[in-house]
Coordinates of C-alpha atoms and ligand atoms in Angstrom, one line a residue:
X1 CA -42.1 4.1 13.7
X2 CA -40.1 6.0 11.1
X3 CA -36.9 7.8 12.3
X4 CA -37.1 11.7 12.1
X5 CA -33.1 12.2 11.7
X6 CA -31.6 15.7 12.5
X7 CA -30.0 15.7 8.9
X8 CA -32.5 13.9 6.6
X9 CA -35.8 14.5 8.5
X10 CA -38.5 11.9 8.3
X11 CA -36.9 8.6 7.2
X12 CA -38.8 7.1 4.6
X13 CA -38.5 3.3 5.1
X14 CA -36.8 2.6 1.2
X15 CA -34.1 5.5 2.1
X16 CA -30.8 4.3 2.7
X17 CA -28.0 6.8 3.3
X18 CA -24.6 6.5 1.4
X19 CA -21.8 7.6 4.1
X20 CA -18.3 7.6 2.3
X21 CA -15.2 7.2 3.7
X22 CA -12.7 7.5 0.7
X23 CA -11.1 10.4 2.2
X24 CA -10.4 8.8 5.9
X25 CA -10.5 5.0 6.2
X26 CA -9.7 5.1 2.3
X27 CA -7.0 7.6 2.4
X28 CA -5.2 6.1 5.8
X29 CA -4.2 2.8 3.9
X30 CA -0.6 2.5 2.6
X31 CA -0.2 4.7 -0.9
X32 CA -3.2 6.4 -0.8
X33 CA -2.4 9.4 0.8
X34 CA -3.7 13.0 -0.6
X35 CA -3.0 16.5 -0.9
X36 CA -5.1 19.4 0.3
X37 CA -6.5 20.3 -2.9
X38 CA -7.0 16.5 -4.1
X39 CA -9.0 15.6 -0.8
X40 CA -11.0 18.8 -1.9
X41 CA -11.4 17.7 -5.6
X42 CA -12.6 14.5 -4.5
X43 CA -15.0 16.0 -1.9
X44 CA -16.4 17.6 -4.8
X45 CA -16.4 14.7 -6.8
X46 CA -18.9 13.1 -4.3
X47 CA -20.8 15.7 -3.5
X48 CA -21.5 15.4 -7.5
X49 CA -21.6 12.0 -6.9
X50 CA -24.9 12.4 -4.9
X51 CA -23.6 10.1 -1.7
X52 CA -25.2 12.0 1.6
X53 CA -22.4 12.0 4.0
X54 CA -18.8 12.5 3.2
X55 CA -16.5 11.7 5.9
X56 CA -13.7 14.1 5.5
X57 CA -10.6 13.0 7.9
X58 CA -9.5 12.5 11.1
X59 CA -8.9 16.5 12.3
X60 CA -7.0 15.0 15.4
X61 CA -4.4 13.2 13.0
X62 CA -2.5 16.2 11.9
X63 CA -2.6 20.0 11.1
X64 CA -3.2 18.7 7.8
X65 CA -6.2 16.5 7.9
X66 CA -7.9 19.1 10.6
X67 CA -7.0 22.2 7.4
X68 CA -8.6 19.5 4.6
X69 CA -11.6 18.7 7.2
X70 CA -12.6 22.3 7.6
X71 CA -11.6 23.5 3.9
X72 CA -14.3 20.3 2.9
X73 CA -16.6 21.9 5.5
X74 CA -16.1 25.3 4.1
X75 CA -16.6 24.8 0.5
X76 CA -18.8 21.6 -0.2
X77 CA -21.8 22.3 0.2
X78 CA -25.3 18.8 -0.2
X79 CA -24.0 16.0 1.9
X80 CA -23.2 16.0 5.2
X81 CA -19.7 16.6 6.1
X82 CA -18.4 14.1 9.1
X83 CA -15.0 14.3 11.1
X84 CA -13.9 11.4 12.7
X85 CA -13.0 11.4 16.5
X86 CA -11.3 8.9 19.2
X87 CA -13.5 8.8 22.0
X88 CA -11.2 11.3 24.1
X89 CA -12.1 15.0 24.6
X90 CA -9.8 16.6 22.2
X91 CA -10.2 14.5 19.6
X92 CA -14.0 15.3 19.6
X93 CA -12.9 19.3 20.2
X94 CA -10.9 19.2 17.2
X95 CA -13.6 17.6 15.0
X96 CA -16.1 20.4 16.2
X97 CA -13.7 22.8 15.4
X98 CA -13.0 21.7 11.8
X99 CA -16.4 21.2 11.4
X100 CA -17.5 24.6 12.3
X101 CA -18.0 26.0 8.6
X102 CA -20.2 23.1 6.9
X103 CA -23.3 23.2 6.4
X104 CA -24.4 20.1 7.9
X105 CA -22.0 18.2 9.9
X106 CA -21.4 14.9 11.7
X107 CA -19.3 14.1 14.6
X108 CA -18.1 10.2 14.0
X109 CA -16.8 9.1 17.8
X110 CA -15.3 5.4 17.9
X111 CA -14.7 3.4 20.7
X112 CA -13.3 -1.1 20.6
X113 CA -15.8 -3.2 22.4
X114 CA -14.5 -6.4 21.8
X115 CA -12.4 -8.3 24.5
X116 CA -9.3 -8.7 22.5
X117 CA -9.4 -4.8 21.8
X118 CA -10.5 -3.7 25.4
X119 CA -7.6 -5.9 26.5
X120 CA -4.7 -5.2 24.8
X121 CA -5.3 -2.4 23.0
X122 CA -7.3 -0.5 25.0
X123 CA -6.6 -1.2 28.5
X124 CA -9.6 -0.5 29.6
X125 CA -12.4 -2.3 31.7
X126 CA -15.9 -2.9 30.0
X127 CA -17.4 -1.1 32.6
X128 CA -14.7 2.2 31.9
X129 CA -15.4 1.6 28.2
X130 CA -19.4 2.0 28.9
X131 CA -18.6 5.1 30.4
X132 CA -16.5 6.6 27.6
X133 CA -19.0 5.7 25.6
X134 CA -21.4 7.9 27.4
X135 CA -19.6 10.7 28.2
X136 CA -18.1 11.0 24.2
X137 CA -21.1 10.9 22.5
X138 CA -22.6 13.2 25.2
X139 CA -19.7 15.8 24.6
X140 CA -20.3 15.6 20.7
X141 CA -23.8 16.0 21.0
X142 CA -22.9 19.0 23.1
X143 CA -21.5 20.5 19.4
X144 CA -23.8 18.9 16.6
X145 CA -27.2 17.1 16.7
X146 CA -25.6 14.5 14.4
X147 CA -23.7 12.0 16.0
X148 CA -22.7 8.3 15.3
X149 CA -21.1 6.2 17.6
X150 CA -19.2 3.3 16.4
X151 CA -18.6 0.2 18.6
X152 CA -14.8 -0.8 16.8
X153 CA -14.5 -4.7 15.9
X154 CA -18.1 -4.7 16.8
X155 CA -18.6 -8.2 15.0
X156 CA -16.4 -9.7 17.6
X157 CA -18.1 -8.1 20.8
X158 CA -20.0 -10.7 23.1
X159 CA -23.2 -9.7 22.2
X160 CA -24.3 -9.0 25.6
X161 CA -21.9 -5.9 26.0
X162 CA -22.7 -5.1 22.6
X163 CA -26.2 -4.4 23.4
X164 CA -24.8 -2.5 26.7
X165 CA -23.2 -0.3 24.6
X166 CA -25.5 0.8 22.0
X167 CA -28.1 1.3 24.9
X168 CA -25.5 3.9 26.6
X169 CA -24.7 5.3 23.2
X170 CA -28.7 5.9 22.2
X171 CA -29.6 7.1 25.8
X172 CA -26.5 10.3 25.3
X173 CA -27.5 10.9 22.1
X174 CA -26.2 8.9 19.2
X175 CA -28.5 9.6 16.2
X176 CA -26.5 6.9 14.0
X177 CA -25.4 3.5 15.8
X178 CA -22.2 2.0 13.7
X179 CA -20.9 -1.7 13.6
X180 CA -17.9 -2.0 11.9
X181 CA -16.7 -5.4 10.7
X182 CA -13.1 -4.3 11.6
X183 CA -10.9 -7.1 10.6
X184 CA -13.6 -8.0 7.6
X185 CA -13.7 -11.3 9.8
X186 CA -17.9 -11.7 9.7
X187 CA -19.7 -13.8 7.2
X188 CA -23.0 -12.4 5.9
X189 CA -24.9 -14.7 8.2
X190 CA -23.2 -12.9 11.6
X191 CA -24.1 -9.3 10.3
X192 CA -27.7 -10.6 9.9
X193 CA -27.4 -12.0 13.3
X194 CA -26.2 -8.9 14.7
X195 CA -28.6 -6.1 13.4
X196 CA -31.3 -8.5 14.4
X197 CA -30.4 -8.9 18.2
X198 CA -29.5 -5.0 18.3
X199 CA -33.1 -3.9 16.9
X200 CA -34.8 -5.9 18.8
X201 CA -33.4 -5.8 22.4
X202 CA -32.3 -2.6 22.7
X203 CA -34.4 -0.1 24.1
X204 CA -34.8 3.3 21.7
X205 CA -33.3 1.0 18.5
X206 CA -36.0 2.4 16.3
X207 CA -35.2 5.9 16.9
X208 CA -31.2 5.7 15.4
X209 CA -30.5 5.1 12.0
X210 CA -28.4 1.7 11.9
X211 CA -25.3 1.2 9.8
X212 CA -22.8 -0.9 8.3
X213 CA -18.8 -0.8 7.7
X214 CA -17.3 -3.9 6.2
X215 CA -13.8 -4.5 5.9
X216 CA -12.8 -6.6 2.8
X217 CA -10.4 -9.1 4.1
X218 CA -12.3 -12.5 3.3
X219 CA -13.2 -10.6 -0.1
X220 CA -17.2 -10.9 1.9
X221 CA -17.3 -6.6 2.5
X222 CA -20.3 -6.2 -0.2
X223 CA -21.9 -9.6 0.6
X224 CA -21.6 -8.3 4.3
X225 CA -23.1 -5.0 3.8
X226 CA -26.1 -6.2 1.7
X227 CA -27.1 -8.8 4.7
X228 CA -27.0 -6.1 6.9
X229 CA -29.4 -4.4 4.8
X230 CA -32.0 -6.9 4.4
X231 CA -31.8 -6.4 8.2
X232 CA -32.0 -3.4 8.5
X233 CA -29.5 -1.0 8.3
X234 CA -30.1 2.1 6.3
X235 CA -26.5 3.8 6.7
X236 CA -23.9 2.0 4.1
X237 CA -20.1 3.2 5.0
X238 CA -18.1 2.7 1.8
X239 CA -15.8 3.8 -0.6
X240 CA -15.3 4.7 -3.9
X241 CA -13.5 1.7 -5.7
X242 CA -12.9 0.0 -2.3
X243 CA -10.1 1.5 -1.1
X244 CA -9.7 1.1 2.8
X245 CA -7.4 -0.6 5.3
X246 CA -5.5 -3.5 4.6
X247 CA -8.0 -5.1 1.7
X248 CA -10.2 -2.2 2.0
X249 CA -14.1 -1.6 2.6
X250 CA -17.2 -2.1 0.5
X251 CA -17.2 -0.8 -2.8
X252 CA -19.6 2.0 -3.2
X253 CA -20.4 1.4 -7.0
X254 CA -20.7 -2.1 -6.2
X255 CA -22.9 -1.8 -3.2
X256 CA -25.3 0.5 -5.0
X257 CA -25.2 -1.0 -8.6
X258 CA -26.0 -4.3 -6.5
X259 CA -29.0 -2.1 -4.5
X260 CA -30.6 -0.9 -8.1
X261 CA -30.2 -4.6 -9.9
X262 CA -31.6 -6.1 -7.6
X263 CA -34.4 -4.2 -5.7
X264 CA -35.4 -7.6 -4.3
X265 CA -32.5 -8.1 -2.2
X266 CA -32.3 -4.7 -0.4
X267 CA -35.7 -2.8 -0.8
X268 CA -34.2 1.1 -0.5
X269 CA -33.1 2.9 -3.0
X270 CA -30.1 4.9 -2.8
X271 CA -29.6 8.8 -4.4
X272 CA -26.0 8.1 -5.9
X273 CA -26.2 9.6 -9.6
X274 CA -24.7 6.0 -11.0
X275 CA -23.7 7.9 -14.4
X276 CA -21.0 9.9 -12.0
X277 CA -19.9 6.8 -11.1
X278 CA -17.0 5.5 -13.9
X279 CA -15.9 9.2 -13.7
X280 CA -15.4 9.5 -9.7
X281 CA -14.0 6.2 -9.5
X282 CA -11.2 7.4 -12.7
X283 CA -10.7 10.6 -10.7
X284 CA -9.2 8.4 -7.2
X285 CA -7.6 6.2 -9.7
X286 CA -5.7 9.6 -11.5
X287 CA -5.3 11.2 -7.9
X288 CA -3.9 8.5 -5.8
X289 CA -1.8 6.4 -8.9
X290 CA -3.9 3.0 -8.7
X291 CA -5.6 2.0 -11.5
X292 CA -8.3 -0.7 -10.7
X293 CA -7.9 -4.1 -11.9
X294 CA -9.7 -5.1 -15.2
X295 CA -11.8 -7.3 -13.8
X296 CA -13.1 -5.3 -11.4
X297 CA -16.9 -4.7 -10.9
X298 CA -19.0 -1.9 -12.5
X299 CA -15.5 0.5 -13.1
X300 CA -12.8 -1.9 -14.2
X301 CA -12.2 -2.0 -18.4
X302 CA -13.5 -5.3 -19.2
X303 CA -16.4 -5.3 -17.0
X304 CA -18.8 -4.7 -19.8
X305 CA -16.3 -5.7 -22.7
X306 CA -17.8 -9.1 -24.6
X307 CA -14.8 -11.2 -25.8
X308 CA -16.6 -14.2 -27.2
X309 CA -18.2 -14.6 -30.3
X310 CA -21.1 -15.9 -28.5
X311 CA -21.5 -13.3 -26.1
X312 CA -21.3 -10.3 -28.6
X313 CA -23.8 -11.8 -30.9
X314 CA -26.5 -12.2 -27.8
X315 CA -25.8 -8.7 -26.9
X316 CA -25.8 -7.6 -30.4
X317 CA -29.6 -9.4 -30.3
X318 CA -30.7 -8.0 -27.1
X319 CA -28.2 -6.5 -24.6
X320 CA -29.9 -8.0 -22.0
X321 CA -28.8 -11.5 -22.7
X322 CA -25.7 -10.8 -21.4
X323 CA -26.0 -7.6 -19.3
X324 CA -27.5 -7.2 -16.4
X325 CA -27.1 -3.4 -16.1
X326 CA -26.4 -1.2 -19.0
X327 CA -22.7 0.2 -19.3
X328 CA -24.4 3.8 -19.8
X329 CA -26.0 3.3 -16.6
X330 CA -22.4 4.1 -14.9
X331 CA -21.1 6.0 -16.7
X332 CA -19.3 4.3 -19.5
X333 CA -20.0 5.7 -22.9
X334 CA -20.0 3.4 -26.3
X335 CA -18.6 5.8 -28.6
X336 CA -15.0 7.0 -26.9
X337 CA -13.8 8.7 -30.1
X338 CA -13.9 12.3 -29.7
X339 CA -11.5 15.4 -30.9
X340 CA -8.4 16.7 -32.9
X341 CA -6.2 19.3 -33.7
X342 CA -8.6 21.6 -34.8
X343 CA -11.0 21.6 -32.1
X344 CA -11.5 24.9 -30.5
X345 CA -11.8 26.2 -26.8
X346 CA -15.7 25.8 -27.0
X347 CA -15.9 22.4 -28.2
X348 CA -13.3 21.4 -25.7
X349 CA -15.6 22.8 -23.0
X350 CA -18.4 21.6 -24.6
X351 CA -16.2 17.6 -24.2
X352 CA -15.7 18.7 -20.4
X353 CA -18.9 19.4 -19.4
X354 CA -20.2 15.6 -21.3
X355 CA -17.6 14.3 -19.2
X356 CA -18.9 16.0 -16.3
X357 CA -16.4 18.8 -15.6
X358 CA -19.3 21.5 -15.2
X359 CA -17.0 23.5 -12.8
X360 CA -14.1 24.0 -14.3
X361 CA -12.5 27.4 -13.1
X362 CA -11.0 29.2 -16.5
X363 CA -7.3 29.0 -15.4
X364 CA -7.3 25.3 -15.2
X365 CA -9.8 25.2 -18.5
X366 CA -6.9 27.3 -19.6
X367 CA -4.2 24.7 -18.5
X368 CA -6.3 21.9 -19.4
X369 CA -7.1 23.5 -23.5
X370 CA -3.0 23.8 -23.5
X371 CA -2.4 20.2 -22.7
X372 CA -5.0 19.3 -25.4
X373 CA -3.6 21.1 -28.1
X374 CA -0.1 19.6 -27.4
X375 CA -1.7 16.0 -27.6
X376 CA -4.0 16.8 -30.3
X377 CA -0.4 17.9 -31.8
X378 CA 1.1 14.4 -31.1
X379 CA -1.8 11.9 -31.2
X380 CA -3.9 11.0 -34.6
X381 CA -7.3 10.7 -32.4
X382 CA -8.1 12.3 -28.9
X383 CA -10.3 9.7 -26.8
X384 CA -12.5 10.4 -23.7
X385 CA -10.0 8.6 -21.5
X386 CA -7.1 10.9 -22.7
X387 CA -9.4 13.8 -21.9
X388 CA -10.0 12.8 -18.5
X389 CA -6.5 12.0 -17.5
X390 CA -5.3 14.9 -18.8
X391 CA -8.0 17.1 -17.0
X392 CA -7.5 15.0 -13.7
X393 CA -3.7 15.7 -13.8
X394 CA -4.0 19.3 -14.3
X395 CA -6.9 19.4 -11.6
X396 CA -5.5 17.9 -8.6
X397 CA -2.1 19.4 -9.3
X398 CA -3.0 23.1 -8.7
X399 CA -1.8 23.5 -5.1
X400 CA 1.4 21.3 -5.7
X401 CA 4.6 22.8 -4.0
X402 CA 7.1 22.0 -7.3
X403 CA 5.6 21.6 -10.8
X404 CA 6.2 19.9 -14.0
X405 CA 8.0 23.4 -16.2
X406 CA 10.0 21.3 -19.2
X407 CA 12.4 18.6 -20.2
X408 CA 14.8 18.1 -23.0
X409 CA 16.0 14.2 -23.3
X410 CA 18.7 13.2 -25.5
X411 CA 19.1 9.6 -25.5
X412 CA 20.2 6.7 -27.7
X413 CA 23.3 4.4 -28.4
X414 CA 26.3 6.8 -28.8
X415 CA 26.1 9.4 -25.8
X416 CA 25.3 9.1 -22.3
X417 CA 21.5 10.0 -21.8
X418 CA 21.2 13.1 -20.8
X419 CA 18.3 15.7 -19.1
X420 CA 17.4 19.1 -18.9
X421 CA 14.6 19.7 -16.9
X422 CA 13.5 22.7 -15.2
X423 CA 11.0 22.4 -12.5
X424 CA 8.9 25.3 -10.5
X425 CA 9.3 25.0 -6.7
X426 CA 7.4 27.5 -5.0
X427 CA 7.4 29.6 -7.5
X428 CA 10.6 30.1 -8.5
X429 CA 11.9 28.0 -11.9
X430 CA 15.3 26.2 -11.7
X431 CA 16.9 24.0 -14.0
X432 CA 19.5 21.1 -14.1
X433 CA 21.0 18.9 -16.0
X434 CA 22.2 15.1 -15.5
X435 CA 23.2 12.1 -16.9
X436 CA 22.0 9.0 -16.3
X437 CA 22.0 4.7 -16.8
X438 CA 19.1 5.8 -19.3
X439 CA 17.1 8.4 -19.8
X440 CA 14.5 7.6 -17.2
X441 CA 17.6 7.9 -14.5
X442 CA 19.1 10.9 -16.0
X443 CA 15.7 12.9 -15.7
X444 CA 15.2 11.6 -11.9
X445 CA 18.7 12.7 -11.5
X446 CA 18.4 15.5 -12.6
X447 CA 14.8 16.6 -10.4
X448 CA 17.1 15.2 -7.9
X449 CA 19.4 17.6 -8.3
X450 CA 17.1 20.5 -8.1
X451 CA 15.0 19.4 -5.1
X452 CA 17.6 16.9 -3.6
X453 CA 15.9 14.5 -0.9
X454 CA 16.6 11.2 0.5
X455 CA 13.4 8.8 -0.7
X456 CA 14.2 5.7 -2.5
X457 CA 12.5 4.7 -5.8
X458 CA 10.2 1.5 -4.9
X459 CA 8.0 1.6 -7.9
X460 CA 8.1 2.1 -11.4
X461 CA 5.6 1.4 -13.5
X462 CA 4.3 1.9 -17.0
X463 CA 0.9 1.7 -18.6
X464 CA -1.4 2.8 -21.6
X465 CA -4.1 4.9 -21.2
X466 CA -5.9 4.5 -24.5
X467 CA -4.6 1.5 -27.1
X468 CA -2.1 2.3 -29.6
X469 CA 1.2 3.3 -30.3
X470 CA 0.8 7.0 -30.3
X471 CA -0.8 6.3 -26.4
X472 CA -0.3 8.3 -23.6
X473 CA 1.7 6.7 -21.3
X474 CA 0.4 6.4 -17.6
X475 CA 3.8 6.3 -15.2
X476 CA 3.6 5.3 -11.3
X477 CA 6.3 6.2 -9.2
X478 CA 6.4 5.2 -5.8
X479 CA 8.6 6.8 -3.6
X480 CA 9.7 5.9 0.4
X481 CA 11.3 8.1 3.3
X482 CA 11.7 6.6 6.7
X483 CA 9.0 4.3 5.6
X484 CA 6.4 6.3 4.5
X485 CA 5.6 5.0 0.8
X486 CA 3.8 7.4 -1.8
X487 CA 2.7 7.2 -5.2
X488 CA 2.9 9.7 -7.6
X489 CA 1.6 9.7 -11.2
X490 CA 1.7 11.3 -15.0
X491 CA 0.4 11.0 -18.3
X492 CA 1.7 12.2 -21.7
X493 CA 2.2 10.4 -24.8
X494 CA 6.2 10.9 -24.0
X495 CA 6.9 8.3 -21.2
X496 CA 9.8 10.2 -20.0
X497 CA 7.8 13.3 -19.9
X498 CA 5.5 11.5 -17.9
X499 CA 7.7 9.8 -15.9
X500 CA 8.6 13.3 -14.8
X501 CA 5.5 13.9 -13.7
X502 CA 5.3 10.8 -11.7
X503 CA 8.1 11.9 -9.5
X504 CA 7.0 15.3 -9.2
X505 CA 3.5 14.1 -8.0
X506 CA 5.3 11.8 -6.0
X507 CA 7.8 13.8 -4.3
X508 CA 4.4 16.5 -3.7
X509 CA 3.1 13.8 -1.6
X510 CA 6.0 12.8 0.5
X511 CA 6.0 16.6 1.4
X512 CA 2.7 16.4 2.6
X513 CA 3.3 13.3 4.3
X514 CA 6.0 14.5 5.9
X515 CA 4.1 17.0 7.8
X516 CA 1.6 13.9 8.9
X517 CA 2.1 11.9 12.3
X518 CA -0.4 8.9 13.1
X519 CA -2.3 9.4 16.4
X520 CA -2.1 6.3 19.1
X521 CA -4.3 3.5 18.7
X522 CA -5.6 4.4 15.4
X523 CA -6.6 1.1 13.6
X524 CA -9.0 0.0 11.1
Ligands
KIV1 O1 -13.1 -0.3 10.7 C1 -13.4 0.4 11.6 O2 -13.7 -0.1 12.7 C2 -13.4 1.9 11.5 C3 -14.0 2.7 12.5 C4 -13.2 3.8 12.9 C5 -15.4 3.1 12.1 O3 -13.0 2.4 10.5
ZN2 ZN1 -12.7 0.9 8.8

């Protein structure tokens, strides 16, 4: 029987649904916190991206998440847009209400099943838990037609109950039936196990669309998720360069480049535009300060680079020999080289829109074209990856409370380093000068001294973005207050210009952070 699915109609059985969860269970882990405007540049970003639901936030987390839910709802407009919800009344109130504006929306309503959870976590009798089950996705269903109910640390739930559970959760109402891997404790065989038992013995299985969430802990989240596939599931919960609690969740890029290489495995075929790929997964990296590792799958630098002889030669010959997707097919491009100092306004929109910036609005173009011209200024050769930092740093910086004005250094063996820096904080421009051990310290001091806070430097770190000595440097700064740890980050071929930066970005997320408190038994 094919599913008819109150968002995506008649199921076709290859269709598999993309869900991301970059901006929740991505953007709860340590560091990874965003902004207002960077949660909506990323929502973009996906949309763009082609997944088919984005889960936004947890509107019951904060006044902040609930005003990023709705402004996501509001203005992104293809995929569905999902708010996450504890299984209590308010919770699912609140994700209505942020929902209101979208399009198409999802309420996302959680509830632990497994005996260690209901125990001690919980409190709660299985029989109580069956009953919150019912009544929450009940309520939601009350507000939207598409609801998913997720049984939390579903992998370790005696199956019996499990079954229990889903059967209350069809019968009110769930259109999408979610078991996470919570503690990324299953192996691919369990998931396989699972999915099986729940399709076939639970009565109205074949009218819900079942899905998968992996957690990465035994490094197994991809494996996990393309198990449940073959049995099954057509919902794959994921996110964008696998960010996620603790060791984070299945990797979207790899989960779908591993769908399209290998139809064989996992016979569905998944909407993503794969050449957005490289470009979304550069965009967290410049919003949230983490850089993937090299090796990394599909986005990291040398995952298509050839070192040895014999390697290059059999790619040289036929690219297959040693490729098994092509790097085009993601998004990287062979030939990085791109402008100078005497390109205009024209061609550097022409460069954004190849490097998918279609939607530029003309103040940031504006911004952006500025930046450009200074680095064309300072840097022989402009590559595509100087292009898109700079673009990303101007992007998801619009909304920030203090900004980046200017900064005079004088540093060297005979005088004290010194900085002049003048900084915009809401919208009024003050300067300072300090001294410093160097002239990283004196510039911190002196942004200290003109937004004075108590944080602690944890982090400092320096990078390249492109090869070369005339480089742009790519600085992360992390900061913490009363434990709360963020990471801010800057490019510009002047480190201490973009060590600036950093701590600007930085302290622009402890400000939002500070207005953030964690609800009660939020895990995973
Ligand atoms: O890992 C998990 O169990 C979750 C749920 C809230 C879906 O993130
Ligand atoms: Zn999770």
């Amino acid at each position: 029987m094919t599913i008819n699915h109150p968002s995506f109609g008649q199921m076709a059985d290859d269709r598999i649904i993309i869900f991301d969860t970059t901006l929740r269970d991505g953007e709860q882990s340590p560091g990874f916190s965003m902004n207002l405007a960077e949660k909506l540049r990323m929502a973009e970003a996906l949309a763009e991206l082609g997944v088919d639901v984005i889960e936004a936030g947890f509107p019951i987390a904060s006044p902040g998440d609930f005003d990023s839910v709705r402004l996501i709802a509001e203005k992104v407009k293809g995929p569905v847009i999902c708010g996450l919800a504890r299984s209590a009344r308010g919770d699912i109130l609140r994700a209505a209400e942020a929902l209101g504006p979208a399009e198409r929306k999802r309420i996302h309503t959680f509830l632990s099943t497994s005996p260690l959870h209901m125990k001690f976590k919980l409190r709660m009798e299985p029989e109580a838990v069956l009953q919150a089950v019912a009544d929450s996705v009940s309520l939601a269903r009350q507000h939207t037609d598409d609801v998913e109910w997720s049984a939390e640390d579903g992998s370790r739930t005696d199956p019996d109950f499990l079954c229990r559970c889903v059967e209350a959760a069809i019968r009110a109402g769930a259109t999408t039936i979610n078991i996470p891997d919570t503690v990324g404790y299953a192996l691919p065989s369990d998931l396989s196990r699972i999915f099986g038992m729940l399709r076939e013995r639970v009565p109205g299985a074949d009218t819900v669309i079942f899905s998968a969430h992996n957690h990465n802990d035994l490094g197994l989240a991809v494996a996990n998720t393309l198990a449940a596939v073959a049995a099954g599931v057509r919902q794959i919960e994921c996110t964008i360069n696998g960010i996620g609690e603790r060791a984070g969740n299945a990797a979207l890029e790899e989960i779908v480049m591993a769908i399209r290489t290998r139809p064989d495995a996992a016979p569905c075929k998944p909407r993503v535009v794969t050449q957005n790929i490289l470009k979304t997964s550069k965009l967290l990296s410049a919003i949230t300060g983490f850089d993937v590792q090299p090796n990394k799958a599909i986005v990291g630098r040398n995952a298509f680079a050839h070192e040895s002889g014999i390697h290059q030669d059999g790619v040289l010959k036929n690219a297959a020999t040693y490729e098994i997707m092509t790097p085009e097919s993601v998004g990287w491009s062979r030939s990085s080289l791109v402008m100078g100092k005497h390109s205009g306004r024209a061609a550097f929109r022409d460069k954004l829109r190849a490097l998918g910036y279609g939607e530029i609005g003309d103040n940031q173009l504006n911004d952006a074209f500025r930046r450009f011209k200074d680095l064309a200024d300072r840097k022989k050769v402009v590559y595509d990856d100087d292009i898109v930092a700079l673009v990303d740093d101007e992007v998801v910086r619009t909304h920030d409370r203090i900004r980046f004005v200017s900064l005079d250094v004088h540093a060297g063996s005979k005088s004290p380093p010194t900085a002049e820096m003048e900084l915009e904080v809401d919208g009024e421009i003050i300067g300072a000068s300090a001294t410093g051990d160097g002239p990283v310290d004196a510039t911190f001091k002196a942004i200290h001294a003109i937004f004075p806070h108590e944080s602690t430097l944890r982090l400092f770190s320096v990078g390249a973005v492109t090869e070369g000595t005339d480089a742009q440097a790519r600085v992360t700064v992390r900061l913490e207050e009363d434990g709360k740890l963020v990471d801010g980050q800057g490019a510009h071929t002047d480190t201490i210009v973009a060590s600036a930066r950093a701590y600007v970005h930085a302290l622009n997320k402890l400000l939002v952070k500070r207005a953030r408190t964690e609800p009660e038994a939020l895990t995973a």
